[in-house]
């Protein structure tokens, strides 16, 4: 399973990259706003900065909702850097834009997926990735992980090349379930990834090893 970092925060991206465990980054307009990045030039420069830190795909989301706007933005974003993947919402004009961009060799990530039908249409249109949102489904009393499990099964049946990015991950429990489900990618906040390292028996075991060493070695 690949790990993408779900943030636009440069310090966190650098930290995760230095740990050697991330395969890419996903951003969205809310994450960019959280970092206070505004104005087209600053936003585009920020995407390039992220690409220069990490080695893998970096999703940059369009803010247009009409077909012409989406493809113009998509082409501009894709021209910024070879690692840019154009993130497009799963609406009718978005599906059309995904097909248009795919036919021109531009990789897309279809976002805001909440049911299997949306994911199927995005895959048929040629999306490189689909991003089903786990946490937001949990928030409304559904079970987001069920959607991930269904999509892994359905994409396997039809043999789509489209990769599934489990998104809107809220903690280590989601990541562990994603590993069990065999999802292609999990895009996560950094604390959810580092949380995987935590186990009280690891801490206690390490303390015991070190204290036994100190007893003999001072
Ligand atoms: C996916 O690519 C989105 O950026 C993200 O996972 C949304 O997560 P949220 O529901 O925590 O905002």
mmCIF file of C-alpha atoms and ligand atoms in Angstrom:
data_model
loop_
_atom_site.group_PDB
_atom_site.id
_atom_site.type_symbol
_atom_site.label_atom_id
_atom_site.label_comp_id
_atom_site.label_asym_id
_atom_site.label_seq_id
_atom_site.Cartn_x
_atom_site.Cartn_y
_atom_site.Cartn_z
ATOM 1 C CA UNK A 1 0.000 0.000 0.000
ATOM 2 C CA UNK A 2 1.300 3.434 -0.929
ATOM 3 C CA UNK A 3 1.121 6.347 1.492
ATOM 4 C CA UNK A 4 0.300 9.839 0.297
ATOM 5 C CA UNK A 5 0.442 12.726 2.746
ATOM 6 C CA UNK A 6 -2.845 14.646 2.836
ATOM 7 C CA UNK A 7 -1.585 18.156 3.498
ATOM 8 C CA UNK A 8 -0.173 21.317 1.957
ATOM 9 C CA UNK A 9 2.094 21.913 4.964
ATOM 10 C CA UNK A 10 5.704 22.070 3.784
ATOM 11 C CA UNK A 11 7.256 21.170 7.166
ATOM 12 C CA UNK A 12 5.119 18.037 7.450
ATOM 13 C CA UNK A 13 5.858 17.053 3.849
ATOM 14 C CA UNK A 14 9.604 17.470 4.461
ATOM 15 C CA UNK A 15 9.393 15.478 7.708
ATOM 16 C CA UNK A 16 7.500 12.586 6.088
ATOM 17 C CA UNK A 17 9.816 12.618 3.087
ATOM 18 C CA UNK A 18 12.866 12.450 5.367
ATOM 19 C CA UNK A 19 11.333 9.423 7.103
ATOM 20 C CA UNK A 20 11.294 7.814 3.657
ATOM 21 C CA UNK A 21 7.727 6.587 3.856
ATOM 22 C CA UNK A 22 5.652 8.730 1.519
ATOM 23 C CA UNK A 23 4.889 8.057 -2.108
ATOM 24 C CA UNK A 24 3.109 11.312 -2.921
ATOM 25 C CA UNK A 25 0.954 14.158 -1.644
ATOM 26 C CA UNK A 26 -2.692 15.128 -1.980
ATOM 27 C CA UNK A 27 -3.943 18.661 -1.463
ATOM 28 C CA UNK A 28 -7.318 20.333 -1.779
ATOM 29 C CA UNK A 29 -8.445 23.988 -1.649
ATOM 30 C CA UNK A 30 -9.257 23.701 2.068
ATOM 31 C CA UNK A 31 -5.789 22.339 2.875
ATOM 32 C CA UNK A 32 -4.178 25.138 0.829
ATOM 33 C CA UNK A 33 -6.304 27.728 2.656
ATOM 34 C CA UNK A 34 -5.280 26.194 6.003
ATOM 35 C CA UNK A 35 -1.663 27.092 5.122
ATOM 36 C CA UNK A 36 -2.730 30.644 4.229
ATOM 37 C CA UNK A 37 -1.736 30.286 0.569
ATOM 38 C CA UNK A 38 -3.727 32.659 -1.596
ATOM 39 C CA UNK A 39 -3.488 34.182 -5.062
ATOM 40 C CA UNK A 40 -2.963 32.138 -8.227
ATOM 41 C CA UNK A 41 0.821 32.631 -8.428
ATOM 42 C CA UNK A 42 1.398 31.666 -4.804
ATOM 43 C CA UNK A 43 -0.840 28.628 -5.158
ATOM 44 C CA UNK A 44 0.939 27.417 -8.321
ATOM 45 C CA UNK A 45 4.369 28.075 -6.770
ATOM 46 C CA UNK A 46 3.345 26.075 -3.710
ATOM 47 C CA UNK A 47 2.481 23.037 -5.834
ATOM 48 C CA UNK A 48 5.908 23.229 -7.482
ATOM 49 C CA UNK A 49 7.578 23.499 -4.061
ATOM 50 C CA UNK A 50 5.797 20.310 -2.947
ATOM 51 C CA UNK A 51 6.843 18.496 -6.144
ATOM 52 C CA UNK A 52 10.453 19.462 -5.489
ATOM 53 C CA UNK A 53 10.349 17.812 -2.046
ATOM 54 C CA UNK A 54 8.613 14.503 -2.797
ATOM 55 C CA UNK A 55 9.297 11.962 -5.528
ATOM 56 C CA UNK A 56 5.753 10.803 -6.349
ATOM 57 C CA UNK A 57 2.420 12.159 -7.565
ATOM 58 C CA UNK A 58 1.136 15.465 -6.176
ATOM 59 C CA UNK A 59 -2.593 16.097 -6.534
ATOM 60 C CA UNK A 60 -3.573 19.717 -7.254
ATOM 61 C CA UNK A 61 -7.302 20.430 -7.367
ATOM 62 C CA UNK A 62 -9.151 22.572 -9.914
ATOM 63 C CA UNK A 63 -11.532 25.185 -8.573
ATOM 64 C CA UNK A 64 -13.635 25.550 -11.734
ATOM 65 C CA UNK A 65 -16.834 23.541 -11.966
ATOM 66 C CA UNK A 66 -17.518 23.958 -15.705
ATOM 67 C CA UNK A 67 -15.871 21.798 -18.369
ATOM 68 C CA UNK A 68 -13.919 24.569 -20.134
ATOM 69 C CA UNK A 69 -12.654 25.996 -16.866
ATOM 70 C CA UNK A 70 -11.614 22.569 -15.594
ATOM 71 C CA UNK A 71 -9.647 21.618 -18.683
ATOM 72 C CA UNK A 72 -7.922 25.021 -18.878
ATOM 73 C CA UNK A 73 -6.959 24.772 -15.203
ATOM 74 C CA UNK A 74 -6.032 21.115 -15.575
ATOM 75 C CA UNK A 75 -3.686 21.815 -18.472
ATOM 76 C CA UNK A 76 -2.079 24.709 -16.589
ATOM 77 C CA UNK A 77 -1.592 22.624 -13.428
ATOM 78 C CA UNK A 78 -0.193 19.668 -15.376
ATOM 79 C CA UNK A 79 2.305 21.930 -17.148
ATOM 80 C CA UNK A 80 3.751 23.059 -13.796
ATOM 81 C CA UNK A 81 5.587 19.814 -13.082
ATOM 82 C CA UNK A 82 5.591 16.218 -14.327
ATOM 83 C CA UNK A 83 4.492 14.969 -10.872
ATOM 84 C CA UNK A 84 1.260 16.973 -10.853
ATOM 85 C CA UNK A 85 -1.975 14.988 -10.957
ATOM 86 C CA UNK A 86 -5.064 17.073 -11.660
ATOM 87 C CA UNK A 87 -7.719 16.585 -9.007
ATOM 88 C CA UNK A 88 -11.266 16.912 -10.308
ATOM 89 C CA UNK A 89 -14.613 16.591 -8.483
ATOM 90 C CA UNK A 90 -16.969 13.786 -9.490
ATOM 91 C CA UNK A 91 -19.610 15.920 -11.199
ATOM 92 C CA UNK A 92 -20.857 15.610 -14.793
ATOM 93 C CA UNK A 93 -18.501 18.254 -16.204
ATOM 94 C CA UNK A 94 -15.710 16.689 -14.136
ATOM 95 C CA UNK A 95 -16.188 13.270 -15.720
ATOM 96 C CA UNK A 96 -16.068 14.890 -19.176
ATOM 97 C CA UNK A 97 -12.908 16.796 -18.189
ATOM 98 C CA UNK A 98 -11.266 13.588 -16.899
ATOM 99 C CA UNK A 99 -11.846 11.939 -20.276
ATOM 100 C CA UNK A 100 -10.527 14.998 -22.130
ATOM 101 C CA UNK A 101 -7.375 15.180 -19.992
ATOM 102 C CA UNK A 102 -6.800 11.407 -20.037
ATOM 103 C CA UNK A 103 -6.933 11.438 -23.856
ATOM 104 C CA UNK A 104 -4.127 14.023 -23.749
ATOM 105 C CA UNK A 105 -1.968 12.033 -21.347
ATOM 106 C CA UNK A 106 -2.791 14.096 -18.249
ATOM 107 C CA UNK A 107 -3.281 12.036 -15.092
ATOM 108 C CA UNK A 108 -6.284 12.843 -12.897
ATOM 109 C CA UNK A 109 -7.519 12.082 -9.396
ATOM 110 C CA UNK A 110 -11.325 12.078 -9.186
ATOM 111 C CA UNK A 111 -12.300 13.393 -5.765
ATOM 112 C CA UNK A 112 -15.321 13.581 -3.457
ATOM 113 C CA UNK A 113 -16.379 9.991 -4.157
ATOM 114 C CA UNK A 114 -19.064 8.658 -1.821
ATOM 115 C CA UNK A 115 -20.555 5.711 -3.719
ATOM 116 C CA UNK A 116 -19.429 2.932 -6.090
ATOM 117 C CA UNK A 117 -21.292 4.370 -9.100
ATOM 118 C CA UNK A 118 -19.318 7.611 -8.939
ATOM 119 C CA UNK A 119 -16.060 5.645 -8.804
ATOM 120 C CA UNK A 120 -17.082 3.453 -11.739
ATOM 121 C CA UNK A 121 -17.860 6.462 -13.958
ATOM 122 C CA UNK A 122 -14.547 8.115 -13.035
ATOM 123 C CA UNK A 123 -12.634 4.924 -13.843
ATOM 124 C CA UNK A 124 -14.467 4.531 -17.165
ATOM 125 C CA UNK A 125 -13.576 8.147 -18.023
ATOM 126 C CA UNK A 126 -9.895 7.276 -17.539
ATOM 127 C CA UNK A 127 -9.113 8.688 -14.091
ATOM 128 C CA UNK A 128 -5.683 7.662 -12.794
ATOM 129 C CA UNK A 129 -7.045 7.671 -9.247
ATOM 130 C CA UNK A 130 -10.408 7.772 -7.501
ATOM 131 C CA UNK A 131 -10.616 9.198 -3.988
ATOM 132 C CA UNK A 132 -13.410 7.765 -1.822
ATOM 133 C CA UNK A 133 -13.772 9.698 1.476
ATOM 134 C CA UNK A 134 -13.954 7.445 4.543
ATOM 135 C CA UNK A 135 -14.165 9.908 7.429
ATOM 136 C CA UNK A 136 -16.876 12.077 5.938
ATOM 137 C CA UNK A 137 -19.102 8.991 5.468
ATOM 138 C CA UNK A 138 -18.443 7.991 9.087
ATOM 139 C CA UNK A 139 -19.417 11.555 10.070
ATOM 140 C CA UNK A 140 -22.947 11.063 8.693
ATOM 141 C CA UNK A 141 -23.434 7.685 10.378
ATOM 142 C CA UNK A 142 -22.369 5.481 7.469
ATOM 143 C CA UNK A 143 -19.326 3.204 7.457
ATOM 144 C CA UNK A 144 -16.729 4.655 5.110
ATOM 145 C CA UNK A 145 -14.631 1.492 5.146
ATOM 146 C CA UNK A 146 -17.475 -0.454 3.530
ATOM 147 C CA UNK A 147 -17.154 1.769 0.459
ATOM 148 C CA UNK A 148 -13.411 1.100 0.281
ATOM 149 C CA UNK A 149 -13.943 -2.667 0.529
ATOM 150 C CA UNK A 150 -16.628 -2.571 -2.174
ATOM 151 C CA UNK A 151 -14.425 -0.524 -4.519
ATOM 152 C CA UNK A 152 -11.414 -2.827 -4.096
ATOM 153 C CA UNK A 153 -13.712 -5.742 -5.014
ATOM 154 C CA UNK A 154 -15.424 -3.998 -7.958
ATOM 155 C CA UNK A 155 -12.192 -2.639 -9.486
ATOM 156 C CA UNK A 156 -10.708 -6.109 -9.199
ATOM 157 C CA UNK A 157 -13.687 -7.669 -11.030
ATOM 158 C CA UNK A 158 -13.398 -5.236 -13.939
ATOM 159 C CA UNK A 159 -9.614 -4.954 -13.962
ATOM 160 C CA UNK A 160 -9.518 -1.157 -14.029
ATOM 161 C CA UNK A 161 -6.057 0.427 -14.099
ATOM 162 C CA UNK A 162 -7.435 3.256 -11.939
ATOM 163 C CA UNK A 163 -5.939 3.201 -8.438
ATOM 164 C CA UNK A 164 -8.057 3.699 -5.337
ATOM 165 C CA UNK A 165 -6.889 6.352 -2.863
ATOM 166 C CA UNK A 166 -8.575 5.931 0.513
ATOM 167 C CA UNK A 167 -9.106 9.552 1.575
ATOM 168 C CA UNK A 168 -10.547 11.460 4.525
ATOM 169 C CA UNK A 169 -8.624 9.211 6.883
ATOM 170 C CA UNK A 170 -9.053 10.176 10.526
ATOM 171 C CA UNK A 171 -6.689 7.838 12.350
ATOM 172 C CA UNK A 172 -4.612 4.690 12.497
ATOM 173 C CA UNK A 173 -7.726 2.492 12.695
ATOM 174 C CA UNK A 174 -8.675 3.580 9.169
ATOM 175 C CA UNK A 175 -5.153 2.907 7.868
ATOM 176 C CA UNK A 176 -5.083 -0.595 9.342
ATOM 177 C CA UNK A 177 -8.464 -1.390 7.775
ATOM 178 C CA UNK A 178 -7.233 -0.040 4.431
ATOM 179 C CA UNK A 179 -4.207 -2.352 4.592
ATOM 180 C CA UNK A 180 -6.530 -5.305 5.253
ATOM 181 C CA UNK A 181 -8.792 -4.270 2.360
ATOM 182 C CA UNK A 182 -5.855 -4.134 -0.081
ATOM 183 C CA UNK A 183 -6.438 -0.555 -1.169
ATOM 184 C CA UNK A 184 -3.787 0.897 -3.513
ATOM 185 C CA UNK A 185 -3.105 4.137 -1.643
ATOM 186 C CA UNK A 186 -4.049 5.730 1.675
ATOM 187 C CA UNK A 187 -3.759 9.507 1.861
ATOM 188 C CA UNK A 188 -3.334 10.496 5.481
ATOM 189 C CA UNK A 189 -2.467 13.266 7.896
ATOM 190 C CA UNK A 190 1.087 12.807 9.207
ATOM 191 C CA UNK A 191 -0.052 12.059 12.780
ATOM 192 C CA UNK A 192 -2.171 9.142 11.542
ATOM 193 C CA UNK A 193 0.876 7.618 9.840
ATOM 194 C CA UNK A 194 3.270 8.124 12.757
ATOM 195 C CA UNK A 195 0.528 6.831 15.082
ATOM 196 C CA UNK A 196 1.074 3.411 13.487
ATOM 197 C CA UNK A 197 4.396 3.232 15.349
ATOM 198 C CA UNK A 198 2.845 3.542 18.779
ATOM 199 C CA UNK A 199 2.465 0.457 20.969
ATOM 200 C CA UNK A 200 2.884 0.368 24.770
ATOM 201 C CA UNK A 201 4.758 -2.948 24.575
ATOM 202 C CA UNK A 202 7.276 -1.375 22.183
ATOM 203 C CA UNK A 203 7.900 1.475 24.651
ATOM 204 C CA UNK A 204 8.105 -0.896 27.647
ATOM 205 C CA UNK A 205 10.305 -3.370 25.767
ATOM 206 C CA UNK A 206 12.723 -0.669 24.641
ATOM 207 C CA UNK A 207 12.951 0.780 28.155
ATOM 208 C CA UNK A 208 13.754 -2.696 29.561
ATOM 209 C CA UNK A 209 16.431 -3.359 26.918
ATOM 210 C CA UNK A 210 18.111 -0.030 27.647
ATOM 211 C CA UNK A 211 17.922 -0.378 31.448
ATOM 212 C CA UNK A 212 19.405 -3.916 31.279
ATOM 213 C CA UNK A 213 22.231 -2.511 29.151
ATOM 214 C CA UNK A 214 22.794 0.375 31.593
ATOM 215 C CA UNK A 215 22.962 -2.032 34.584
ATOM 216 C CA UNK A 216 26.081 -3.665 33.173
ATOM 217 C CA UNK A 217 27.578 -0.784 31.278
ATOM 218 C CA UNK A 218 26.792 2.128 33.572
HETATM 219 C C1 LIG B 1 -8.551 13.827 -0.260
HETATM 220 O O1 LIG B 1 -7.767 13.881 -1.176
HETATM 221 C C2 LIG B 1 -8.893 14.958 0.597
HETATM 222 O O2 LIG B 1 -7.872 15.929 0.510
HETATM 223 C C3 LIG B 1 -9.002 14.646 2.063
HETATM 224 O O3 LIG B 1 -8.662 13.312 2.347
HETATM 225 C C4 LIG B 1 -10.246 15.123 2.709
HETATM 226 O O4 LIG B 1 -10.235 14.764 4.063
HETATM 227 P P1 LIG B 1 -11.159 15.460 5.178
HETATM 228 O O5 LIG B 1 -12.497 14.815 5.130
HETATM 229 O O6 LIG B 1 -10.441 15.154 6.452
HETATM 230 O O7 LIG B 1 -11.199 16.917 4.848
#
